[in-house]
XYZ file of C-alpha atoms in Angstrom:
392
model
C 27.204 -255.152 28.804
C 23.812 -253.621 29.352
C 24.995 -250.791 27.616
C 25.237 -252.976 24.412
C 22.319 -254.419 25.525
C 20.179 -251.411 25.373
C 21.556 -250.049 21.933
C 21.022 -253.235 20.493
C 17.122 -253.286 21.771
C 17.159 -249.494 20.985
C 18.124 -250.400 16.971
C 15.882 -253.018 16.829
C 12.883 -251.088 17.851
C 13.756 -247.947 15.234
C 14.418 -250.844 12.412
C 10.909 -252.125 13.178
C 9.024 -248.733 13.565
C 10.751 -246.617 10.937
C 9.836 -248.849 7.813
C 5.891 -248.814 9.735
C 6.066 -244.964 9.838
C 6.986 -244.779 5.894
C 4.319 -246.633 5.365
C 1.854 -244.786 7.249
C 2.665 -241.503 6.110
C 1.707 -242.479 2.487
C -2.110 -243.125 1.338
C -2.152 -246.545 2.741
C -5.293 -247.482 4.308
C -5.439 -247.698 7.971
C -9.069 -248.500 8.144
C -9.299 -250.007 11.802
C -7.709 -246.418 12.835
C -7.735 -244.059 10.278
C -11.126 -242.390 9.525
C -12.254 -241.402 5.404
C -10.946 -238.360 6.345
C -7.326 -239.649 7.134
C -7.905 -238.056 10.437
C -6.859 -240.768 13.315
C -10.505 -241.244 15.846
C -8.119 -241.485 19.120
C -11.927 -241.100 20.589
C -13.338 -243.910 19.060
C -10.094 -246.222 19.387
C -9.915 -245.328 23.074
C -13.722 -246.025 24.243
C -12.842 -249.290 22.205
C -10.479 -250.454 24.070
C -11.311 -249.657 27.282
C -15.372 -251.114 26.593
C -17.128 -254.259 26.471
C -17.959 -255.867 23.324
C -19.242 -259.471 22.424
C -16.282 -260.557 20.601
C -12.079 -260.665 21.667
C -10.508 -258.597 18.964
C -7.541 -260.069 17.490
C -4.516 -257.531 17.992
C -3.086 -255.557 14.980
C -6.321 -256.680 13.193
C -9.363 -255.356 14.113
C -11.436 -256.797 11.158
C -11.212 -260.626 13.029
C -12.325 -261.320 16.258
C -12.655 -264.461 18.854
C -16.179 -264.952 18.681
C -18.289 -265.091 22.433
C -22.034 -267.059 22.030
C -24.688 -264.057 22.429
C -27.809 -265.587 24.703
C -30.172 -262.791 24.526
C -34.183 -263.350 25.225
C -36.190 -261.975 21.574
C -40.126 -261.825 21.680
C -40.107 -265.304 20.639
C -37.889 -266.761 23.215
C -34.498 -267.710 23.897
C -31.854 -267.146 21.234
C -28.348 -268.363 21.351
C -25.964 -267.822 18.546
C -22.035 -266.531 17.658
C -20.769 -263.161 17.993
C -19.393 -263.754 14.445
C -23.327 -263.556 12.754
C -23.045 -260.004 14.127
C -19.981 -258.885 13.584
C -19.230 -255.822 11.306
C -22.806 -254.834 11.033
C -24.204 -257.707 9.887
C -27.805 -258.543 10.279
C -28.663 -262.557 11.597
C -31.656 -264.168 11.019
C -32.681 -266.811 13.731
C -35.876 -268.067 12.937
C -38.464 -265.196 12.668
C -36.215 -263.081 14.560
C -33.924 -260.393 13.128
C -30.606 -259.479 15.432
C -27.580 -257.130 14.702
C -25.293 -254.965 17.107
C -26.427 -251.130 17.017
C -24.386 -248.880 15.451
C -22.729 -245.261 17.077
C -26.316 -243.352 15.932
C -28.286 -245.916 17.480
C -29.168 -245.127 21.710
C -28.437 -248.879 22.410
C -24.940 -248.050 20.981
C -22.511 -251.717 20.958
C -25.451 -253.895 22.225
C -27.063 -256.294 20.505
C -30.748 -255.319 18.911
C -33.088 -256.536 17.706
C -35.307 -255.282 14.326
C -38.858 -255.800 14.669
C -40.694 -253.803 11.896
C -37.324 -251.852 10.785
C -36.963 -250.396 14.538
C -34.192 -251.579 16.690
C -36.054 -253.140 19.892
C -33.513 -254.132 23.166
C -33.720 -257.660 24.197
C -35.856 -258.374 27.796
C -32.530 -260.075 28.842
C -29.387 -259.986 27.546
C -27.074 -262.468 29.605
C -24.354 -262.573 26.314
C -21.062 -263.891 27.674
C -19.037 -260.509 26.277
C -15.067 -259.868 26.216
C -15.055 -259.025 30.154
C -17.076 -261.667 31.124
C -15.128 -263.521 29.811
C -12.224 -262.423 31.317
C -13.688 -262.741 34.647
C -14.299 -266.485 33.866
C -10.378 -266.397 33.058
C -9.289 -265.109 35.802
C -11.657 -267.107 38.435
C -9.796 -269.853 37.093
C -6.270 -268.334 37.036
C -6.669 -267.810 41.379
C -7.948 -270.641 41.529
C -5.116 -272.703 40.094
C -2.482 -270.367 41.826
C -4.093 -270.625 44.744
C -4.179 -274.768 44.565
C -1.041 -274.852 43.335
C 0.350 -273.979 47.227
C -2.256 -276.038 48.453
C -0.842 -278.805 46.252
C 2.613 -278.001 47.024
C 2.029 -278.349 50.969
C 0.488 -281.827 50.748
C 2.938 -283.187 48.999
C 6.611 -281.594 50.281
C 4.842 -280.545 53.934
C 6.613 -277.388 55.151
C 9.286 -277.505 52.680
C 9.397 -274.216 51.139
C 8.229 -273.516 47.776
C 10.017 -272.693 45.155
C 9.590 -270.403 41.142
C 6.252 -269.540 40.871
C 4.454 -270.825 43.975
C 7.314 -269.229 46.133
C 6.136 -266.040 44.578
C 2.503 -266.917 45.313
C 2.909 -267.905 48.999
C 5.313 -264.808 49.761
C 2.070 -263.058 48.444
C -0.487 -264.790 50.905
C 1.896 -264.622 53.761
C 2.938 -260.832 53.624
C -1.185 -259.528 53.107
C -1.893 -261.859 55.720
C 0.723 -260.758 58.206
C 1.162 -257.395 56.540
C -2.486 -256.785 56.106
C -5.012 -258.736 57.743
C -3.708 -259.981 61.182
C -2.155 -256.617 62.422
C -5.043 -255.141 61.454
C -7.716 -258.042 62.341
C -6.252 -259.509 65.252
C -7.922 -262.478 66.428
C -10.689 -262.882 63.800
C -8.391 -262.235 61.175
C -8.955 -265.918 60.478
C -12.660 -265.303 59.335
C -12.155 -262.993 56.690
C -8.928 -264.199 55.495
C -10.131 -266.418 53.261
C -12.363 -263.352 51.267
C -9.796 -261.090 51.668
C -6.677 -262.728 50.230
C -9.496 -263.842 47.746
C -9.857 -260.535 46.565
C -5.994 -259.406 46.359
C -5.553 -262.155 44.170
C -8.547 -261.540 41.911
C -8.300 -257.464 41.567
C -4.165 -258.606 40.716
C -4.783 -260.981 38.232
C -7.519 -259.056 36.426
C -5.205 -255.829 36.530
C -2.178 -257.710 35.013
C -4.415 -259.513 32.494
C -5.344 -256.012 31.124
C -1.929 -255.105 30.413
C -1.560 -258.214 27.999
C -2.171 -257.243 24.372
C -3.450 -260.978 23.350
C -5.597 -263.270 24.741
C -6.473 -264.457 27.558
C -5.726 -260.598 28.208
C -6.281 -257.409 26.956
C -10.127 -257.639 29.014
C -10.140 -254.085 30.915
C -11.887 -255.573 33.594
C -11.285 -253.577 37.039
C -11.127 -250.322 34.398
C -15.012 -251.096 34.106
C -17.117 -249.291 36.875
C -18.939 -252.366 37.166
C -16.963 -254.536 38.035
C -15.324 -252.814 40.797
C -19.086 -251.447 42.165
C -19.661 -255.385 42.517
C -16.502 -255.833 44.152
C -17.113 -252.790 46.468
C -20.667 -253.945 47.449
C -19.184 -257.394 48.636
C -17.206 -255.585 51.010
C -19.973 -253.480 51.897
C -22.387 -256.349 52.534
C -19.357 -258.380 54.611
C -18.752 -255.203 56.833
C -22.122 -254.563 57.438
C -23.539 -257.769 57.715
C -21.207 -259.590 60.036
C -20.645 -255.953 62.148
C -21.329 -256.178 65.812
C -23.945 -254.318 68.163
C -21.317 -251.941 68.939
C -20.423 -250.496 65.906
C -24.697 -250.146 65.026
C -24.600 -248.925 68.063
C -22.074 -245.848 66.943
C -24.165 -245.541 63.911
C -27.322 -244.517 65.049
C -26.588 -243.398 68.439
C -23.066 -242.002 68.528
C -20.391 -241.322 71.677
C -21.219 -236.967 71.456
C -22.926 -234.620 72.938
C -26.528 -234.563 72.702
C -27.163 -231.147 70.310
C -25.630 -233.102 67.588
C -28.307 -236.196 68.303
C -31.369 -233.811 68.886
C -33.943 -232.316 67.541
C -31.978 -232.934 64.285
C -29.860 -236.031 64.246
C -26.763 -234.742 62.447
C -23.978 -237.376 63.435
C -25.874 -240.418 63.078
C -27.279 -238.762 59.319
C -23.306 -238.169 58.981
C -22.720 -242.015 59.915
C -24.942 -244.065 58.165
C -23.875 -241.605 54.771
C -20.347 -242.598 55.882
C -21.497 -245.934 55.472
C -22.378 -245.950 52.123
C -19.468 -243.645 50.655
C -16.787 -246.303 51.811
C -17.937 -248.809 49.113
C -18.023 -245.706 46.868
C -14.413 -244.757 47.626
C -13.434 -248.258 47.154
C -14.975 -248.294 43.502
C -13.753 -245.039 42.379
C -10.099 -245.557 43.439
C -9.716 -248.758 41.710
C -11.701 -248.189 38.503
C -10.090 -244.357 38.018
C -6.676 -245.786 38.497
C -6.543 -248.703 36.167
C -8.582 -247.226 33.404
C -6.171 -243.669 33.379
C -3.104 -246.032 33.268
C -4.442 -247.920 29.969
C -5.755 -244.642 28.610
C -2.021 -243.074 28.944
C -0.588 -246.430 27.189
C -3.310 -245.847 24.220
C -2.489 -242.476 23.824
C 1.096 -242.509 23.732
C 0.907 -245.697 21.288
C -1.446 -243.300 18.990
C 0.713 -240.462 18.732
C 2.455 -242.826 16.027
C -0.546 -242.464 13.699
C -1.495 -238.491 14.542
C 2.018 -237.878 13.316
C 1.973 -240.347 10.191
C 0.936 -237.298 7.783
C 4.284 -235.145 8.792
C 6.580 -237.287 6.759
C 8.615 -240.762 7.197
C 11.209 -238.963 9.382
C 9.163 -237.388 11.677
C 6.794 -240.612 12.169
C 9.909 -242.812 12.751
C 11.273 -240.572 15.653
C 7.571 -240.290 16.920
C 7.672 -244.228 16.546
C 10.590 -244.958 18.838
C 9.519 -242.747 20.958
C 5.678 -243.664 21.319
C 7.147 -247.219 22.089
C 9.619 -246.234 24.349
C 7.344 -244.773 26.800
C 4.927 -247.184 26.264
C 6.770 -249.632 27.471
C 7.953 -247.455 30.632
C 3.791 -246.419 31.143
C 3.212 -250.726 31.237
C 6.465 -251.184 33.785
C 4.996 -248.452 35.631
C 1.051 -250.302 35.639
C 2.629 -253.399 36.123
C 3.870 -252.042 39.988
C 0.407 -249.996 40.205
C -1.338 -253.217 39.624
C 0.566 -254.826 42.549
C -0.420 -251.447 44.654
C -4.065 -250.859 43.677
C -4.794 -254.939 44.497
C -3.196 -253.846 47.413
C -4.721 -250.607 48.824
C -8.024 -252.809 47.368
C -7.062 -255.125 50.354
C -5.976 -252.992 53.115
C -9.153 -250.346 52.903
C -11.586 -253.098 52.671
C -9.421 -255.098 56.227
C -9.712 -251.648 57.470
C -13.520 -251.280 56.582
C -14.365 -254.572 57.722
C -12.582 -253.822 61.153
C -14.477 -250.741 61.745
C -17.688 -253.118 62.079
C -15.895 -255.417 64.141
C -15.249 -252.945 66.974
C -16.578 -254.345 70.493
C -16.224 -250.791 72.549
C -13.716 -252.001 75.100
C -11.331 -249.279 74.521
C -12.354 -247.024 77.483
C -12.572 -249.483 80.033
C -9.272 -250.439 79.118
C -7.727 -247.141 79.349
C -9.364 -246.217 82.553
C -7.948 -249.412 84.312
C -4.468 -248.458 83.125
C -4.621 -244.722 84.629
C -2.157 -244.110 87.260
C -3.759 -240.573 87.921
C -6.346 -242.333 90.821
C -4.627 -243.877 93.600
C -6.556 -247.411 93.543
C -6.253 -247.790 89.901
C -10.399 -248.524 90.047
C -12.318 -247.700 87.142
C -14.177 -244.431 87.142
C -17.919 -245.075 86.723
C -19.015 -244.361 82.981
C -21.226 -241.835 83.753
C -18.366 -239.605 84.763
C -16.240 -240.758 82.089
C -18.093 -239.531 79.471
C -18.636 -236.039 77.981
C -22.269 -234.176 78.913
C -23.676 -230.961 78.785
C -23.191 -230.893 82.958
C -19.557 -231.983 83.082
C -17.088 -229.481 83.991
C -14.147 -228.650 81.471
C -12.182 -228.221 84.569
């Protein structure tokens, strides 16, 4: 049965792509991918994609978009008008004021501009609500109704167990928060719960939301630097800020021996650079990840077009098999999604219980030694390393 299954969904794909392969391998216009030349820009098609832009491009036709209201501040105020005025190159007049998106030759590149005497000025502020703003407005509002929907479901039915789609959602909660945040939190893992599960959700919606072709999706949201250096600072500021004296305390005056505090204080210049490359790490990882994972998908999808010149047969076979692993690259991002929200989550609970350390350790393991007779604490003087102690 899923034998026949396959074949069947195996026939249908060539029947669909082999026709579209004839047809691109003649002198049809492609002009949203195809350059003068006939020469496919995979460069320009890519940075497309995976950029901002204040419209939603309408799949499989890239001369209509969902048009986004541009606020932008002119030198005669506040202007507020449709993406579609601008769209295509086209100039807008509002008022005295002259507005159009630059162009590739232009150093504001995809932003819009504004003419003042024939030169293209950047707006003082530019607050436009663009494609991935956007989609983080969609998916604020996508937790948020998940997240109230097991809310909702536990008022009502009590401790009845969910079931479909808020089952899914509160096996979610339940394994980061037992999985995640208490072993790792312990007893305050009830004070950063709430932003932590907070941010699984969000990084896991706005990951599967860029593998959807139409909208609400297709934003590449976490594959924007941006938007995971803002998600990486709130971590930052939540370790750092809520830390204890402890864990300052190992910062600028570290647990070994002196020659590495003075004259030249290497560990706690190692430290407090340690601090800041954890929110780097955290921004990296995420953004590299989800942004090489749509660029694969692209690539493999615009193989079908670099081909279309070599002839209906060899475009078909490139067809099915552009699709084919296409589909297996957006299986495959589906379950990185799922991991990268999660490694999101566990290396921020980890952070953020670095800076909740309260130094007990020691003590602890000095009461438990059965090497001294009494079982009495040594004195911490002689528990520590110093230049005087004996290795012996």
């Amino acid at each position: 049965m899923k034998r026949n299954i396959f074949t069947a969904l195996l026939l249908a794909v060539m029947a669909l792509v082999f026709p579209f392969g004839a047809a691109a391998s003649e002198e049809t216009p492609l002009d949203s991918l195809v350059e003068k030349d006939s020469s496919v820009d995979a460069q320009g098609i890519i940075f497309d994609h995976l950029g901002d832009r204040y419209g939603w491009e309408v799949p499989f036709n890239h001369h209509k978009s969902i048009p986004l209201p541009i606020i932008v501040w002119g030198s005669d105020g506040l202007h507020v008008f449709s993406s579609s005025r601008v769209d295509h190159g086209a100039v807008y007049r509002d008022g005295n004021a002259e507005f159009k998106v630059a162009g590739k030759d232009s150093p504001y590149k995809g932003k819009v501009v504004e003419i003042i005497d024939g030169q293209e000025v950047k707006p003082a502020i530019d607050i436009s609500i663009t494609k991935n703003v956007c989609g983080v407005f969609i998916s604020v509002l996508l937790v948020i109704w998940c997240i109230l929907s097991v809310a909702r479901w536990h008022k009502t039915q009590g401790m009845k167990s969910p079931r479909k789609m808020t089952g899914a959602i509160e096996f979610l909660i339940v394994f980061i928060y037992d999985g995640v945040i208490k072993s790792t939190l312990k007893t305050k893992a009830n004070k950063f719960a709430p932003y932590l599960l907070t941010v699984f959700f969000f990084v896991l919606v706005m990951n599967l939301l860029g593998l959807i072709v139409i909208f609400p999706g297709g934003a590449n949201l976490t594959g924007n630097i941006a938007v995971t250096l803002v998600l990486a600072i709130i971590t930052f500021l939540v370790t750092n800020v809520f830390a204890t004296k402890h864990y300052w305390k190992e910062v600028f005056n570290p647990e070994v021996p002196w020659w590495f505090k003075w004259p030249l204080p290497i560990m706690p210049v190692i430290e407090i650079f340690g601090i800041f490359t954890k929110p780097a790490a955290l921004t990296v990882r995420l953004f590299a990840n989800m942004m090489g994972g749509h660029m694969i998908v692209i690539v493999l999808t615009l193989l079908i077009f670099i081909f279309a010149a070599m002839g209906p047969a060899v475009t078909g076979t490139t067809a099915v098999v552009s699709v084919i692993f296409s589909v297996f690259m957006l299986l495959i991002d589906v379950l990185v999604s799922f991991i990268q929200a999660y490694v999101f989550t566990m290396l921020s609970t980890l952070f953020i219980a670095m800076g909740q350390e309260e130094g007990h350790h020691g003590h602890e393991e000095h009461a438990g030694d059965g090497g001294h007779g009494s079982g009495t604490p040594l004195p911490a003087a002689k528990t520590q390393s110093s230049p005087s102690a004996n290795p012996a």
